């Protein structure tokens, strides 16, 4: 396998990783990324295949489980019940219980609420240039997922803070300070959720947490720890990626011209500049893909954003084409871990962009947006605009 070096924190790469993806995709289906010391799948076909291959998965093989340093234990205790880090049978059980509560009717029913929230936020836009991320892209998904779960909205700032600190653990440059902040945030988040769940056990309402408490699949319920992790996962996953898709997408539209906001143009926004570029899989048994053989214990990184720009799947892939049809993009992953929140994210993006450009037809960039130096999230530091 061809070995390639590319620092994920190199400023040019951070601002625009797509030329690198084009270069490595031209080599073949896989390359070895020296900086991560890992095989990476880059073509659309291969990423699609790896995500769906049941001989691979997210859960670390038992014999390779790393020793967790005691000071990081609280974070990994939460991770231990996360469906995103588990394989069947536990994954199937946890996901089924969440899907019981997260029905398409529940999601579709949120539309009027999302629309009203978007209007309210736009009413408060200042006359001066302002950061659209903090004024709009962040509050929309944070408030909606908080409401959906039934978490009080006045805790939204805490949720954002805890969540940012927790996902920082996945970044390329992890420092002792990041670890310390993550553990403090994890402890605060867990104790908040524990208290909140206790309250909902006593007085259930029609929110998602009450539904999760009551949800039963094959006579099984979520344990207290599973419930806490699931709520934290939904709150974290439920806004971070959407914030950055909304930010990246608005930037793309302001740079390329604003089309009619349709299901197709939203899908193109999600394909063109997604927030999550890399998800890994462990190999469970010897497997050959194309010219490459992998052994149990190997890891493969799927470069989702590289697959989205594969010319075999998308003609003229580096062009933003809001009427594009064709292959399903890989931004929400694939296989058994396909994003549970994809219908909610699509609905939020569509309504938030529709309302934004309806209400602010003269919206324009005020300055050149910069992407943050954190490869786990390809998202903007801020998005200065004038309305
Ligand atoms: C545009 C926004 C979003 C993007 C790009 C995104 C992306 C992803 C991706 C790539 C995965 C799969 C990871 C893998 O295959 O290893 C995933 C899984 C997941 N996402 Fe999302 N997501 C978004 C929004 C949301 C929302 C709004 C929620 C919840 C309300 C959510 C909840 C989850 C959960 C719970 C999983 C784990 C599923 C499993 O392991 O079975 N996501 N997401």
GROMACS .gro file of C-alpha atoms and ligand atoms in nm:
model
  430
    1UNK     CA    1   0.000   0.000   0.000
    2UNK     CA    2   0.138   0.338  -0.093
    3UNK     CA    3   0.248   0.542   0.208
    4UNK     CA    4   0.166   0.913   0.217
    5UNK     CA    5   0.244   1.179   0.475
    6UNK     CA    6   0.012   1.470   0.533
    7UNK     CA    7  -0.019   1.648   0.863
    8UNK     CA    8  -0.389   1.681   0.950
    9UNK     CA    9  -0.305   2.011   1.122
   10UNK     CA   10  -0.122   2.164   0.825
   11UNK     CA   11  -0.294   2.502   0.765
   12UNK     CA   12  -0.347   2.451   0.390
   13UNK     CA   13  -0.492   2.105   0.449
   14UNK     CA   14  -0.720   2.235   0.725
   15UNK     CA   15  -0.857   2.507   0.497
   16UNK     CA   16  -0.899   2.279   0.196
   17UNK     CA   17  -0.840   1.903   0.229
   18UNK     CA   18  -1.000   1.822  -0.107
   19UNK     CA   19  -0.687   1.850  -0.330
   20UNK     CA   20  -0.517   1.598  -0.099
   21UNK     CA   21  -0.816   1.363  -0.131
   22UNK     CA   22  -0.800   1.393  -0.513
   23UNK     CA   23  -0.429   1.309  -0.504
   24UNK     CA   24  -0.464   1.000  -0.283
   25UNK     CA   25  -0.775   0.876  -0.463
   26UNK     CA   26  -0.577   0.875  -0.787
   27UNK     CA   27  -0.341   0.618  -0.626
   28UNK     CA   28  -0.613   0.356  -0.578
   29UNK     CA   29  -0.885   0.242  -0.340
   30UNK     CA   30  -0.655   0.258  -0.036
   31UNK     CA   31  -0.345   0.444   0.079
   32UNK     CA   32  -0.150   0.432   0.406
   33UNK     CA   33  -0.175   0.764   0.593
   34UNK     CA   34   0.158   0.784   0.779
   35UNK     CA   35   0.041   1.054   1.019
   36UNK     CA   36  -0.242   0.832   1.144
   37UNK     CA   37  -0.046   0.510   1.085
   38UNK     CA   38  -0.354   0.362   0.925
   39UNK     CA   39  -0.493   0.232   0.597
   40UNK     CA   40  -0.750   0.470   0.449
   41UNK     CA   41  -1.030   0.392   0.205
   42UNK     CA   42  -1.083   0.680  -0.037
   43UNK     CA   43  -1.293   0.576  -0.337
   44UNK     CA   44  -1.671   0.592  -0.310
   45UNK     CA   45  -1.708   0.224  -0.387
   46UNK     CA   46  -1.455   0.116  -0.125
   47UNK     CA   47  -1.578   0.346   0.151
   48UNK     CA   48  -1.933   0.226   0.082
   49UNK     CA   49  -1.816  -0.139   0.091
   50UNK     CA   50  -1.610  -0.106   0.412
   51UNK     CA   51  -1.894   0.069   0.600
   52UNK     CA   52  -2.130  -0.217   0.511
   53UNK     CA   53  -1.892  -0.511   0.559
   54UNK     CA   54  -1.993  -0.707   0.871
   55UNK     CA   55  -1.641  -0.852   0.899
   56UNK     CA   56  -1.549  -0.507   1.031
   57UNK     CA   57  -1.698  -0.282   1.293
   58UNK     CA   58  -1.659  -0.001   1.544
   59UNK     CA   59  -1.598  -0.211   1.857
   60UNK     CA   60  -1.234  -0.273   1.941
   61UNK     CA   61  -1.145  -0.647   1.939
   62UNK     CA   62  -1.124  -0.759   2.305
   63UNK     CA   63  -0.759  -0.869   2.283
   64UNK     CA   64  -0.659  -0.520   2.163
   65UNK     CA   65  -0.858  -0.319   2.415
   66UNK     CA   66  -0.620  -0.048   2.534
   67UNK     CA   67  -0.540   0.006   2.901
   68UNK     CA   68  -0.736   0.312   3.000
   69UNK     CA   69  -0.537   0.545   3.225
   70UNK     CA   70  -0.738   0.586   3.548
   71UNK     CA   71  -0.773   0.963   3.502
   72UNK     CA   72  -0.959   0.909   3.171
   73UNK     CA   73  -1.188   0.636   3.304
   74UNK     CA   74  -1.503   0.854   3.341
   75UNK     CA   75  -1.496   0.940   2.968
   76UNK     CA   76  -1.451   0.577   2.861
   77UNK     CA   77  -1.720   0.462   3.107
   78UNK     CA   78  -1.964   0.674   2.907
   79UNK     CA   79  -1.824   0.554   2.574
   80UNK     CA   80  -1.867   0.193   2.688
   81UNK     CA   81  -2.245   0.219   2.641
   82UNK     CA   82  -2.242   0.421   2.320
   83UNK     CA   83  -2.410   0.249   2.025
   84UNK     CA   84  -2.159   0.424   1.802
   85UNK     CA   85  -1.878   0.224   1.965
   86UNK     CA   86  -2.058  -0.112   1.986
   87UNK     CA   87  -2.145  -0.401   1.756
   88UNK     CA   88  -2.438  -0.647   1.772
   89UNK     CA   89  -2.594  -0.775   1.983
   90UNK     CA   90  -2.559  -0.470   2.211
   91UNK     CA   91  -2.561  -0.223   1.921
   92UNK     CA   92  -2.880  -0.371   1.780
   93UNK     CA   93  -3.056  -0.354   2.114
   94UNK     CA   94  -2.953   0.006   2.192
   95UNK     CA   95  -3.032   0.129   1.841
   96UNK     CA   96  -3.371  -0.043   1.837
   97UNK     CA   97  -3.465   0.120   2.167
   98UNK     CA   98  -3.365   0.464   2.037
   99UNK     CA   99  -3.552   0.412   1.710
  100UNK     CA  100  -3.866   0.331   1.910
  101UNK     CA  101  -3.853   0.685   2.046
  102UNK     CA  102  -3.707   0.858   1.741
  103UNK     CA  103  -3.982   0.783   1.490
  104UNK     CA  104  -4.027   0.960   1.157
  105UNK     CA  105  -4.357   1.098   1.291
  106UNK     CA  106  -4.182   1.255   1.589
  107UNK     CA  107  -3.924   1.410   1.357
  108UNK     CA  108  -4.173   1.540   1.099
  109UNK     CA  109  -4.380   1.689   1.382
  110UNK     CA  110  -4.087   1.916   1.472
  111UNK     CA  111  -4.106   2.116   1.146
  112UNK     CA  112  -4.330   2.402   1.272
  113UNK     CA  113  -4.117   2.435   1.583
  114UNK     CA  114  -3.792   2.450   1.381
  115UNK     CA  115  -3.943   2.711   1.147
  116UNK     CA  116  -4.065   2.930   1.435
  117UNK     CA  117  -3.725   2.909   1.604
  118UNK     CA  118  -3.547   3.013   1.282
  119UNK     CA  119  -3.772   3.316   1.245
  120UNK     CA  120  -3.719   3.416   1.607
  121UNK     CA  121  -3.340   3.397   1.572
  122UNK     CA  122  -3.347   3.601   1.249
  123UNK     CA  123  -3.563   3.866   1.420
  124UNK     CA  124  -3.269   3.917   1.654
  125UNK     CA  125  -2.996   3.949   1.385
  126UNK     CA  126  -2.800   4.271   1.440
  127UNK     CA  127  -2.755   4.542   1.174
  128UNK     CA  128  -2.375   4.515   1.197
  129UNK     CA  129  -2.174   4.219   1.060
  130UNK     CA  130  -2.214   3.921   1.295
  131UNK     CA  131  -2.117   3.556   1.335
  132UNK     CA  132  -2.390   3.342   1.179
  133UNK     CA  133  -2.259   3.033   1.359
  134UNK     CA  134  -2.336   3.164   1.707
  135UNK     CA  135  -2.645   3.361   1.600
  136UNK     CA  136  -2.810   3.086   1.396
  137UNK     CA  137  -2.624   2.767   1.299
  138UNK     CA  138  -2.558   2.671   1.660
  139UNK     CA  139  -2.886   2.756   1.836
  140UNK     CA  140  -3.110   2.584   1.578
  141UNK     CA  141  -2.985   2.226   1.634
  142UNK     CA  142  -2.899   2.277   2.003
  143UNK     CA  143  -3.243   2.410   2.097
  144UNK     CA  144  -3.423   2.149   1.886
  145UNK     CA  145  -3.235   1.848   2.025
  146UNK     CA  146  -3.272   1.988   2.379
  147UNK     CA  147  -3.647   2.029   2.330
  148UNK     CA  148  -3.677   1.688   2.173
  149UNK     CA  149  -3.503   1.524   2.466
  150UNK     CA  150  -3.690   1.746   2.708
  151UNK     CA  151  -3.377   1.908   2.855
  152UNK     CA  152  -3.445   2.264   2.978
  153UNK     CA  153  -3.337   2.521   2.720
  154UNK     CA  154  -3.170   2.737   2.981
  155UNK     CA  155  -2.913   2.457   3.011
  156UNK     CA  156  -2.831   2.481   2.639
  157UNK     CA  157  -2.509   2.675   2.702
  158UNK     CA  158  -2.389   2.407   2.944
  159UNK     CA  159  -2.474   2.136   2.691
  160UNK     CA  160  -2.272   2.311   2.420
  161UNK     CA  161  -1.977   2.356   2.655
  162UNK     CA  162  -1.981   1.994   2.780
  163UNK     CA  163  -2.033   1.859   2.434
  164UNK     CA  164  -1.750   2.062   2.279
  165UNK     CA  165  -1.516   1.947   2.554
  166UNK     CA  166  -1.614   1.582   2.506
  167UNK     CA  167  -1.575   1.566   2.129
  168UNK     CA  168  -1.238   1.742   2.160
  169UNK     CA  169  -1.104   1.401   2.275
  170UNK     CA  170  -1.117   1.284   1.913
  171UNK     CA  171  -0.894   1.553   1.772
  172UNK     CA  172  -0.557   1.495   1.615
  173UNK     CA  173  -0.378   1.700   1.880
  174UNK     CA  174  -0.484   1.585   2.226
  175UNK     CA  175  -0.316   1.765   2.516
  176UNK     CA  176  -0.331   1.704   2.894
  177UNK     CA  177  -0.544   2.021   2.920
  178UNK     CA  178  -0.794   1.884   2.666
  179UNK     CA  179  -0.811   1.558   2.863
  180UNK     CA  180  -0.865   1.742   3.190
  181UNK     CA  181  -1.143   1.957   3.040
  182UNK     CA  182  -1.305   1.650   2.887
  183UNK     CA  183  -1.318   1.466   3.216
  184UNK     CA  184  -1.460   1.766   3.400
  185UNK     CA  185  -1.725   1.805   3.128
  186UNK     CA  186  -1.804   1.432   3.132
  187UNK     CA  187  -1.855   1.433   3.509
  188UNK     CA  188  -2.079   1.741   3.492
  189UNK     CA  189  -2.277   1.603   3.198
  190UNK     CA  190  -2.329   1.263   3.365
  191UNK     CA  191  -2.440   1.411   3.695
  192UNK     CA  192  -2.678   1.651   3.520
  193UNK     CA  193  -2.829   1.365   3.316
  194UNK     CA  194  -2.855   1.138   3.622
  195UNK     CA  195  -3.052   1.404   3.810
  196UNK     CA  196  -3.266   1.484   3.511
  197UNK     CA  197  -3.352   1.121   3.440
  198UNK     CA  198  -3.449   1.070   3.805
  199UNK     CA  199  -3.689   1.364   3.771
  200UNK     CA  200  -3.842   1.219   3.455
  201UNK     CA  201  -3.883   0.877   3.614
  202UNK     CA  202  -4.103   1.037   3.879
  203UNK     CA  203  -4.294   1.265   3.643
  204UNK     CA  204  -4.284   1.137   3.284
  205UNK     CA  205  -4.388   1.375   3.005
  206UNK     CA  206  -4.409   1.330   2.628
  207UNK     CA  207  -4.037   1.406   2.574
  208UNK     CA  208  -3.777   1.170   2.432
  209UNK     CA  209  -3.614   1.098   2.769
  210UNK     CA  210  -3.948   0.979   2.913
  211UNK     CA  211  -4.002   0.769   2.599
  212UNK     CA  212  -3.651   0.624   2.629
  213UNK     CA  213  -3.712   0.540   2.996
  214UNK     CA  214  -4.029   0.352   2.897
  215UNK     CA  215  -3.896   0.205   2.569
  216UNK     CA  216  -3.883  -0.169   2.565
  217UNK     CA  217  -3.756  -0.399   2.292
  218UNK     CA  218  -3.801  -0.775   2.336
  219UNK     CA  219  -3.877  -0.721   2.701
  220UNK     CA  220  -3.552  -0.525   2.752
  221UNK     CA  221  -3.509  -0.170   2.869
  222UNK     CA  222  -3.215   0.067   2.882
  223UNK     CA  223  -3.014   0.047   3.204
  224UNK     CA  224  -2.949   0.374   3.388
  225UNK     CA  225  -2.594   0.396   3.247
  226UNK     CA  226  -2.709   0.313   2.894
  227UNK     CA  227  -2.978   0.577   2.922
  228UNK     CA  228  -2.726   0.841   3.032
  229UNK     CA  229  -2.483   0.755   2.752
  230UNK     CA  230  -2.760   0.748   2.493
  231UNK     CA  231  -2.885   1.091   2.596
  232UNK     CA  232  -2.530   1.230   2.590
  233UNK     CA  233  -2.469   1.072   2.248
  234UNK     CA  234  -2.791   1.219   2.109
  235UNK     CA  235  -2.716   1.561   2.252
  236UNK     CA  236  -2.355   1.559   2.126
  237UNK     CA  237  -2.412   1.395   1.789
  238UNK     CA  238  -2.743   1.578   1.759
  239UNK     CA  239  -2.596   1.920   1.723
  240UNK     CA  240  -2.219   1.936   1.653
  241UNK     CA  241  -2.237   1.792   1.303
  242UNK     CA  242  -2.550   1.986   1.211
  243UNK     CA  243  -2.400   2.318   1.330
  244UNK     CA  244  -2.104   2.271   1.099
  245UNK     CA  245  -2.307   2.142   0.805
  246UNK     CA  246  -2.524   2.451   0.833
  247UNK     CA  247  -2.215   2.675   0.857
  248UNK     CA  248  -2.025   2.508   0.573
  249UNK     CA  249  -2.343   2.493   0.363
  250UNK     CA  250  -2.427   2.861   0.407
  251UNK     CA  251  -2.069   2.951   0.311
  252UNK     CA  252  -2.097   2.733   0.000
  253UNK     CA  253  -2.425   2.896  -0.101
  254UNK     CA  254  -2.291   3.249  -0.046
  255UNK     CA  255  -1.987   3.165  -0.259
  256UNK     CA  256  -2.173   2.988  -0.540
  257UNK     CA  257  -2.509   3.163  -0.550
  258UNK     CA  258  -2.822   3.057  -0.367
  259UNK     CA  259  -3.042   2.807  -0.551
  260UNK     CA  260  -3.394   2.709  -0.454
  261UNK     CA  261  -3.363   2.511  -0.130
  262UNK     CA  262  -3.492   2.167  -0.226
  263UNK     CA  263  -3.422   1.814  -0.101
  264UNK     CA  264  -3.166   1.784  -0.384
  265UNK     CA  265  -2.983   2.108  -0.302
  266UNK     CA  266  -2.970   2.014   0.068
  267UNK     CA  267  -2.826   1.675  -0.027
  268UNK     CA  268  -2.562   1.846  -0.244
  269UNK     CA  269  -2.468   2.070   0.050
  270UNK     CA  270  -2.426   1.759   0.263
  271UNK     CA  271  -2.212   1.591  -0.006
  272UNK     CA  272  -2.001   1.889  -0.102
  273UNK     CA  273  -1.850   1.998   0.229
  274UNK     CA  274  -1.947   1.768   0.517
  275UNK     CA  275  -1.830   1.820   0.875
  276UNK     CA  276  -1.712   1.466   0.954
  277UNK     CA  277  -1.439   1.336   0.727
  278UNK     CA  278  -1.303   1.025   0.892
  279UNK     CA  279  -1.463   0.724   1.062
  280UNK     CA  280  -1.267   0.410   1.143
  281UNK     CA  281  -1.351   0.040   1.144
  282UNK     CA  282  -1.173  -0.251   1.315
  283UNK     CA  283  -1.117  -0.564   1.108
  284UNK     CA  284  -1.253  -0.880   1.282
  285UNK     CA  285  -1.141  -1.152   1.041
  286UNK     CA  286  -0.897  -1.175   0.752
  287UNK     CA  287  -1.047  -1.000   0.454
  288UNK     CA  288  -0.934  -0.907   0.104
  289UNK     CA  289  -1.068  -0.592  -0.058
  290UNK     CA  290  -0.945  -0.522  -0.409
  291UNK     CA  291  -0.568  -0.581  -0.404
  292UNK     CA  292  -0.535  -0.547  -0.029
  293UNK     CA  293  -0.557  -0.801   0.250
  294UNK     CA  294  -0.633  -0.701   0.608
  295UNK     CA  295  -0.593  -0.908   0.926
  296UNK     CA  296  -0.796  -0.920   1.245
  297UNK     CA  297  -0.700  -0.620   1.455
  298UNK     CA  298  -0.616  -0.394   1.161
  299UNK     CA  299  -0.795  -0.064   1.137
  300UNK     CA  300  -0.932   0.103   0.826
  301UNK     CA  301  -1.027   0.470   0.812
  302UNK     CA  302  -1.310   0.561   0.577
  303UNK     CA  303  -1.256   0.908   0.433
  304UNK     CA  304  -1.619   1.007   0.386
  305UNK     CA  305  -1.550   1.347   0.232
  306UNK     CA  306  -1.303   1.194  -0.016
  307UNK     CA  307  -1.563   0.938  -0.125
  308UNK     CA  308  -1.807   1.225  -0.180
  309UNK     CA  309  -1.573   1.380  -0.437
  310UNK     CA  310  -1.500   1.060  -0.630
  311UNK     CA  311  -1.542   1.131  -1.006
  312UNK     CA  312  -1.654   0.771  -1.062
  313UNK     CA  313  -1.962   0.834  -0.846
  314UNK     CA  314  -2.017   1.204  -0.921
  315UNK     CA  315  -1.940   1.366  -1.257
  316UNK     CA  316  -1.732   1.682  -1.208
  317UNK     CA  317  -1.727   1.616  -0.832
  318UNK     CA  318  -1.555   1.938  -0.725
  319UNK     CA  319  -1.837   2.144  -0.874
  320UNK     CA  320  -2.121   2.244  -0.643
  321UNK     CA  321  -2.430   2.142  -0.838
  322UNK     CA  322  -2.754   2.193  -0.643
  323UNK     CA  323  -2.956   1.990  -0.893
  324UNK     CA  324  -2.717   1.694  -0.883
  325UNK     CA  325  -2.868   1.346  -0.882
  326UNK     CA  326  -2.691   1.015  -0.843
  327UNK     CA  327  -2.512   0.812  -0.581
  328UNK     CA  328  -2.604   0.854  -0.214
  329UNK     CA  329  -2.333   1.057  -0.041
  330UNK     CA  330  -2.140   0.903   0.247
  331UNK     CA  331  -2.163   1.199   0.488
  332UNK     CA  332  -2.397   1.009   0.724
  333UNK     CA  333  -2.186   0.692   0.712
  334UNK     CA  334  -2.340   0.362   0.609
  335UNK     CA  335  -2.425   0.010   0.718
  336UNK     CA  336  -2.552  -0.062   1.067
  337UNK     CA  337  -2.409   0.264   1.209
  338UNK     CA  338  -2.577   0.486   0.950
  339UNK     CA  339  -2.661   0.812   1.128
  340UNK     CA  340  -2.974   0.777   1.341
  341UNK     CA  341  -3.024   1.154   1.320
  342UNK     CA  342  -3.005   1.188   0.939
  343UNK     CA  343  -3.381   1.259   0.896
  344UNK     CA  344  -3.369   1.524   1.170
  345UNK     CA  345  -3.049   1.680   1.031
  346UNK     CA  346  -3.195   1.696   0.679
  347UNK     CA  347  -3.515   1.858   0.808
  348UNK     CA  348  -3.325   2.115   1.015
  349UNK     CA  349  -3.094   2.202   0.726
  350UNK     CA  350  -3.376   2.242   0.479
  351UNK     CA  351  -3.592   2.463   0.701
  352UNK     CA  352  -3.300   2.666   0.841
  353UNK     CA  353  -3.164   2.745   0.492
  354UNK     CA  354  -3.509   2.809   0.342
  355UNK     CA  355  -3.604   3.057   0.615
  356UNK     CA  356  -3.259   3.219   0.621
  357UNK     CA  357  -3.251   3.304   0.251
  358UNK     CA  358  -3.623   3.391   0.237
  359UNK     CA  359  -3.582   3.640   0.519
  360UNK     CA  360  -3.232   3.765   0.428
  361UNK     CA  361  -3.212   3.775   0.047
  362UNK     CA  362  -2.910   4.009   0.065
  363UNK     CA  363  -2.711   3.794   0.306
  364UNK     CA  364  -2.340   3.831   0.220
  365UNK     CA  365  -2.005   3.722   0.357
  366UNK     CA  366  -1.823   3.983   0.566
  367UNK     CA  367  -1.468   3.850   0.558
  368UNK     CA  368  -1.311   3.524   0.453
  369UNK     CA  369  -1.434   3.229   0.662
  370UNK     CA  370  -1.163   3.010   0.815
  371UNK     CA  371  -1.199   2.642   0.906
  372UNK     CA  372  -1.099   2.542   1.259
  373UNK     CA  373  -0.779   2.345   1.309
  374UNK     CA  374  -0.954   2.029   1.433
  375UNK     CA  375  -0.970   1.751   1.181
  376UNK     CA  376  -1.242   1.559   1.366
  377UNK     CA  377  -1.471   1.847   1.269
  378UNK     CA  378  -1.427   2.016   0.935
  379UNK     CA  379  -1.615   2.325   1.039
  380UNK     CA  380  -1.577   2.701   1.042
  381UNK     CA  381  -1.434   2.896   1.335
  382UNK     CA  382  -1.688   3.165   1.259
  383UNK     CA  383  -1.898   3.282   0.967
  384UNK     CA  384  -1.907   3.661   0.960
  385UNK     CA  385  -2.195   3.791   0.748
  386UNK     CA  386  -2.414   4.094   0.703
  387UNK     CA  387  -2.785   4.037   0.660
  388LIG     C1  388  -2.556   1.690   0.921
  388LIG     C2  389  -2.552   1.638   1.042
  388LIG     C3  390  -2.497   1.503   1.076
  388LIG     C4  391  -2.395   1.433   1.018
  388LIG     C5  392  -2.307   1.476   0.900
  388LIG     C6  393  -2.382   1.308   1.090
  388LIG     C7  394  -2.291   1.207   1.060
  388LIG     C8  395  -2.289   1.083   1.119
  388LIG     C9  396  -2.203   0.974   1.075
  388LIG    C10  397  -2.100   0.982   0.964
  388LIG    C11  398  -2.232   0.866   1.154
  388LIG    C12  399  -2.180   0.724   1.137
  388LIG    C13  400  -2.048   0.695   1.192
  388LIG    C14  401  -2.000   0.559   1.149
  388LIG     O1  402  -2.048   0.499   1.054
  388LIG     O2  403  -1.906   0.510   1.213
  388LIG    C15  404  -2.333   0.907   1.249
  388LIG    C16  405  -2.385   0.825   1.348
  388LIG    C17  406  -2.474   0.870   1.442
  388LIG     N1  407  -2.538   0.993   1.444
  388LIG    FE1  408  -2.516   1.145   1.312
  388LIG     N2  409  -2.476   1.305   1.190
  388LIG    C18  410  -2.549   1.421   1.185
  388LIG    C19  411  -2.655   1.456   1.267
  388LIG    C20  412  -2.702   1.378   1.370
  388LIG    C21  413  -2.815   1.413   1.455
  388LIG    C22  414  -2.901   1.537   1.438
  388LIG    C23  415  -2.825   1.311   1.549
  388LIG    C24  416  -2.922   1.291   1.661
  388LIG    C25  417  -3.026   1.356   1.686
  388LIG    C26  418  -2.722   1.214   1.520
  388LIG    C27  419  -2.703   1.098   1.592
  388LIG    C28  420  -2.619   0.996   1.554
  388LIG    C29  421  -2.607   0.871   1.627
  388LIG    C30  422  -2.680   0.833   1.756
  388LIG    C31  423  -2.516   0.791   1.557
  388LIG    C32  424  -2.470   0.650   1.592
  388LIG    C33  425  -2.548   0.549   1.513
  388LIG    C34  426  -2.501   0.406   1.532
  388LIG     O3  427  -2.388   0.384   1.576
  388LIG     O4  428  -2.582   0.315   1.504
  388LIG     N3  429  -2.650   1.257   1.411
  388LIG     N4  430  -2.368   1.039   1.224
   0.00000   0.00000   0.00000
